[in-house]
mmCIF file of C-alpha atoms in Angstrom:
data_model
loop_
_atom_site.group_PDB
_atom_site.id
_atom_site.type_symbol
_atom_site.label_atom_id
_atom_site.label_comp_id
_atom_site.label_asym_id
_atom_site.label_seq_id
_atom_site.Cartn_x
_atom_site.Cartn_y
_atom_site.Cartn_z
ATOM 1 C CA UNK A 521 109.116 54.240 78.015
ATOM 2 C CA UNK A 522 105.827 53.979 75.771
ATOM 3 C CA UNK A 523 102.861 54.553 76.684
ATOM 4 C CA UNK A 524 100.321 52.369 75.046
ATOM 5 C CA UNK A 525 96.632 52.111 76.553
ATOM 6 C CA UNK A 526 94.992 48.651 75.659
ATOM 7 C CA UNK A 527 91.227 48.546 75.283
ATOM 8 C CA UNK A 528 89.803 45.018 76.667
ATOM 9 C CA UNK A 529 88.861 43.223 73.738
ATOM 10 C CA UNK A 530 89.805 45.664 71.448
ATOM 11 C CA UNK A 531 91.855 45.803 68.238
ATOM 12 C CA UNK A 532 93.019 48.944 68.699
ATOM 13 C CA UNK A 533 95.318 50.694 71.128
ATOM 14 C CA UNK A 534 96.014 54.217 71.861
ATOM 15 C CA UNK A 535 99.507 55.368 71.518
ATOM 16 C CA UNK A 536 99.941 58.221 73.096
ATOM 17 C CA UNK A 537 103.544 58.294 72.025
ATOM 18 C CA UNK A 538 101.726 59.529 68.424
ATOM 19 C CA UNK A 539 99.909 62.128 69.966
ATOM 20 C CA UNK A 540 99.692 65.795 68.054
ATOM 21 C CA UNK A 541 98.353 68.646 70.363
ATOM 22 C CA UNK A 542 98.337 71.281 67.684
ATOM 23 C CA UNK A 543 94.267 71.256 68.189
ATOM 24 C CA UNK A 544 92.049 73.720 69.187
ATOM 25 C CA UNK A 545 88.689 72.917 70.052
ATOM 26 C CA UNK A 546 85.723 75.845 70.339
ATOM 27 C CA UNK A 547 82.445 75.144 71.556
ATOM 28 C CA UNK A 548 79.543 77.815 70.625
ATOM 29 C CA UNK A 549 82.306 79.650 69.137
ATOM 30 C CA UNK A 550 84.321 80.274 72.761
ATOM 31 C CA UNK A 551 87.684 77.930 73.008
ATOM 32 C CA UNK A 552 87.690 75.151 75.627
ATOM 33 C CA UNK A 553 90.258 75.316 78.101
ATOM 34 C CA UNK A 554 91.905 72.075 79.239
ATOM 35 C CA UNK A 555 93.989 72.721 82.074
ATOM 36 C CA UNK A 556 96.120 69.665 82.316
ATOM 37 C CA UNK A 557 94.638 67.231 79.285
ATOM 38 C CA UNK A 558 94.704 68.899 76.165
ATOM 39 C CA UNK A 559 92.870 67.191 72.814
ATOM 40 C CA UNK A 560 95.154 65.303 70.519
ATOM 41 C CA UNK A 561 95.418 63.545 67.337
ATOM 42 C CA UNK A 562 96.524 59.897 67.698
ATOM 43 C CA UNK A 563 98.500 60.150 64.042
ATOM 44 C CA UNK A 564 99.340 56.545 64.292
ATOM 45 C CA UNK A 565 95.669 56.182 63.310
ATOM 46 C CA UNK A 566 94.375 59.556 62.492
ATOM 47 C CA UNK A 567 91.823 59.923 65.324
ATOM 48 C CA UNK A 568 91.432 63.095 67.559
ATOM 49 C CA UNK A 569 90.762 62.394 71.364
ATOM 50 C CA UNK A 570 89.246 64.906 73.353
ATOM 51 C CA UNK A 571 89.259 64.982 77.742
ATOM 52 C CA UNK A 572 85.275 64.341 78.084
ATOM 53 C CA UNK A 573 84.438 66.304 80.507
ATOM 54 C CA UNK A 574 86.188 69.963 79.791
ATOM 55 C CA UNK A 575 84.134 69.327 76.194
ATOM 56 C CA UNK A 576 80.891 68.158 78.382
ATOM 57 C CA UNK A 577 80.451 70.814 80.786
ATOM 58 C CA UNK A 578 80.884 73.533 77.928
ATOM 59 C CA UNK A 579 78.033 71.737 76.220
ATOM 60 C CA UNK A 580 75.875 72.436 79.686
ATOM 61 C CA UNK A 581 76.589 68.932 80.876
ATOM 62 C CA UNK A 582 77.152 67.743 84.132
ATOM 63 C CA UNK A 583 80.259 65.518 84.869
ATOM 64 C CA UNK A 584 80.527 62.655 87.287
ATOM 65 C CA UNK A 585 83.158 60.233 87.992
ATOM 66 C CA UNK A 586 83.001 56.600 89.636
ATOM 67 C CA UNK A 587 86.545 55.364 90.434
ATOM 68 C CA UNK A 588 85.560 51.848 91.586
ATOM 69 C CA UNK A 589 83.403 51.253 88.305
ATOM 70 C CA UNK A 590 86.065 53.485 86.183
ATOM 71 C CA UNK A 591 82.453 55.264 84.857
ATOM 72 C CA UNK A 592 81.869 58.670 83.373
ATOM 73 C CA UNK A 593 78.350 59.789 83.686
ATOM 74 C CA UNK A 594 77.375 62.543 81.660
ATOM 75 C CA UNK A 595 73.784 64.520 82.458
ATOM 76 C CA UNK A 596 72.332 67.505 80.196
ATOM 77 C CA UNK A 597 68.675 68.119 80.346
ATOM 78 C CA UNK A 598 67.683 64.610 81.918
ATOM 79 C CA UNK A 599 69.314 62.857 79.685
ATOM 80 C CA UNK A 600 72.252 60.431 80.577
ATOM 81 C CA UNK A 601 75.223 58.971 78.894
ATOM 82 C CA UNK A 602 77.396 56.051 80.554
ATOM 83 C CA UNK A 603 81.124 55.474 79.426
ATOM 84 C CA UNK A 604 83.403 52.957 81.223
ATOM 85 C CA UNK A 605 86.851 53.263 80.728
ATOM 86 C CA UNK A 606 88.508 50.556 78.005
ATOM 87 C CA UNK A 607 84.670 50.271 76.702
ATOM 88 C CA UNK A 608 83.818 50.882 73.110
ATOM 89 C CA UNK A 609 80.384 51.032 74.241
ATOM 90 C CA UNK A 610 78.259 53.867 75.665
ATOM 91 C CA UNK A 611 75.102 53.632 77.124
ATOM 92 C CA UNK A 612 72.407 56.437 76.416
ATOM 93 C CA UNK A 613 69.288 57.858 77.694
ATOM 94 C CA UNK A 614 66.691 56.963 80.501
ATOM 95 C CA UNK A 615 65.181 53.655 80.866
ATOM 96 C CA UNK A 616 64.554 52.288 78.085
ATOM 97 C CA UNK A 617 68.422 52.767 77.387
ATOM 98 C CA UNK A 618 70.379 52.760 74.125
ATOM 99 C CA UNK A 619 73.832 51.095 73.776
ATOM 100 C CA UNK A 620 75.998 52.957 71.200
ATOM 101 C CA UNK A 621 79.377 51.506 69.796
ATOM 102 C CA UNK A 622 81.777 53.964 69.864
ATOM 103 C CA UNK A 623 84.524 53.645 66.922
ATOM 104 C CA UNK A 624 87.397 53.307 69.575
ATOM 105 C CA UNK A 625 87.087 53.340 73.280
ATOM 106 C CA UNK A 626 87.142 56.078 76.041
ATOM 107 C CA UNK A 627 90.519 55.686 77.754
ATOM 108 C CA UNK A 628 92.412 57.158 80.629
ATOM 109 C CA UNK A 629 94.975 59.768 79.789
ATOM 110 C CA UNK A 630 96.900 61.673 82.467
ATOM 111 C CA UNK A 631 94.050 60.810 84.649
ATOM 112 C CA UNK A 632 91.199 62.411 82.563
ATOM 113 C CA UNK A 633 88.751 60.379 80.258
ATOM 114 C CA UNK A 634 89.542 61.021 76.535
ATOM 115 C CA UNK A 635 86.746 60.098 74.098
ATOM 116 C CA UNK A 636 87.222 59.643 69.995
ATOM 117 C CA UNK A 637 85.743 63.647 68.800
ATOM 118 C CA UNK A 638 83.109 61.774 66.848
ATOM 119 C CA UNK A 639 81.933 61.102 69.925
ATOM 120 C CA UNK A 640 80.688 64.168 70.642
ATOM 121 C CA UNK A 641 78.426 64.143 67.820
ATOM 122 C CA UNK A 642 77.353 60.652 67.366
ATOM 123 C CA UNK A 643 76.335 60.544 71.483
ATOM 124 C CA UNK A 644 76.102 63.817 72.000
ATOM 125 C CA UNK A 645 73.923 64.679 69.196
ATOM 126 C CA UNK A 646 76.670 67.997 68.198
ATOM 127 C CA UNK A 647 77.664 69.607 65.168
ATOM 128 C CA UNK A 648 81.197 68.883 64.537
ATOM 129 C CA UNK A 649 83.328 71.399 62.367
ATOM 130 C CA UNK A 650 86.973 70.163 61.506
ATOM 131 C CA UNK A 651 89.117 72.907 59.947
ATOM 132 C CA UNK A 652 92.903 71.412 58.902
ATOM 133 C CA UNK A 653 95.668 73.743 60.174
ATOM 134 C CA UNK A 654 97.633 75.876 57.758
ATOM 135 C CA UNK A 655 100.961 77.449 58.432
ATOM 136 C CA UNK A 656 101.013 79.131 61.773
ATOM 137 C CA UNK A 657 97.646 77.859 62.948
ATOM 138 C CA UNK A 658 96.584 74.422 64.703
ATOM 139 C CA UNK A 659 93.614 72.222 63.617
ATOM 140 C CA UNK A 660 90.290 74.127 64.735
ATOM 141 C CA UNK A 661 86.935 72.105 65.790
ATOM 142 C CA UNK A 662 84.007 73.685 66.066
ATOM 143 C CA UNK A 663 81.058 72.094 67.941
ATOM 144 C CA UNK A 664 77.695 72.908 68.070
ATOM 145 C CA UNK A 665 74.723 71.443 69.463
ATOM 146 C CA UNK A 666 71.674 72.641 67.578
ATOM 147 C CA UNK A 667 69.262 74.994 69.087
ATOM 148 C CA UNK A 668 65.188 74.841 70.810
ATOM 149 C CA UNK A 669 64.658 77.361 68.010
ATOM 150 C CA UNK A 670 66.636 75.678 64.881
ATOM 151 C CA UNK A 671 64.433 72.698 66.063
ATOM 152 C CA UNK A 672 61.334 74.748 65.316
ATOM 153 C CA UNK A 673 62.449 76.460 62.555
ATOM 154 C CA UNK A 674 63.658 72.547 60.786
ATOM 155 C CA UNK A 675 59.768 71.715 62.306
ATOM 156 C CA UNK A 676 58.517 74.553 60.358
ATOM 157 C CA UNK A 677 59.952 73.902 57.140
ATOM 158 C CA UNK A 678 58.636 70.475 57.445
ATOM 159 C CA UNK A 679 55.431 71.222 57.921
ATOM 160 C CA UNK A 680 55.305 74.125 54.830
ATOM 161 C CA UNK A 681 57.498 71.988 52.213
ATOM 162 C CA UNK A 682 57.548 68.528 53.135
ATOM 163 C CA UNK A 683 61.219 66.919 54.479
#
């Protein structure tokens, strides 16, 4: 039996018959555990998915979950970001809000919200490493999200040279 998840109004549908788990994904350096979702490529397309929330949380995020509206809320630092399952959109910040278009939409896998990894830094505002596997090892990401003090320092610079 396939499994194919259709997005509403979408052109594109995952197939999680295509999916590739050989990915590892470290955050600040410290692999993320996913105890019953792991990240996967989508090789029909060539697009890694990653379970939200596990990626989230070891960001400092906080994780919520509406069933009836099928809505992932995600909270760091007062800062909110809205995803609604089968929605290419996500909707960011505090009032006034932004609406981002995400390249493919957040879906439900194995009943845990998978995202496109470029989610994480287009909406998440992370550094994103991609290292290909090689014999004997899976594909690595490394994500980042940039510090108070790289902020300064980048300020700093600015201010001596000019950006």
């Amino acid at each position: 039996m396939a499994m194919v998840i259709m997005a509403a109004g979408a052109a594109y549908a995952l197939d999680i018959n295509n999916a590739d788990y050989s990915v590892d994904v470290y955050v600040y350096g410290e692999q993320v555990a996913f105890p019953d979702q792991k990240p996967f490529i989508d090789t029909s397309v060539n697009r890694t998915y990653v379970p939200v929330r596990f990626v989230s949380e070891a960001l400092g995020a906080t994780v919520n979950w509406d069933q009836s509206t099928q809505t992932v809320t995600i909270i760091k630092e007062g800062q909110q970001i809205l995803l609604t399952i089968d929605s290419d959109k996500a909707i960011v910040g505090t009032d006034p809000f932004e609406t981002i278009t995400l390249d493919a939409p957040a879906a439900l896998v194995n009943d845990r919200t998978v995202v496109p990894l470029r989610f994480v830094s287009e909406v998440l505002g992370a550094t994103v490493d991609w290292t290909p596997s090689t014999p004997g090892s899976n594909n690595r990401v490394d994500i980042t999200l940039p510090s108070v003090a790289d902020d300064v320092y980048d300020s700093v610079v600015d201010d001596v040279y000019g950006s």
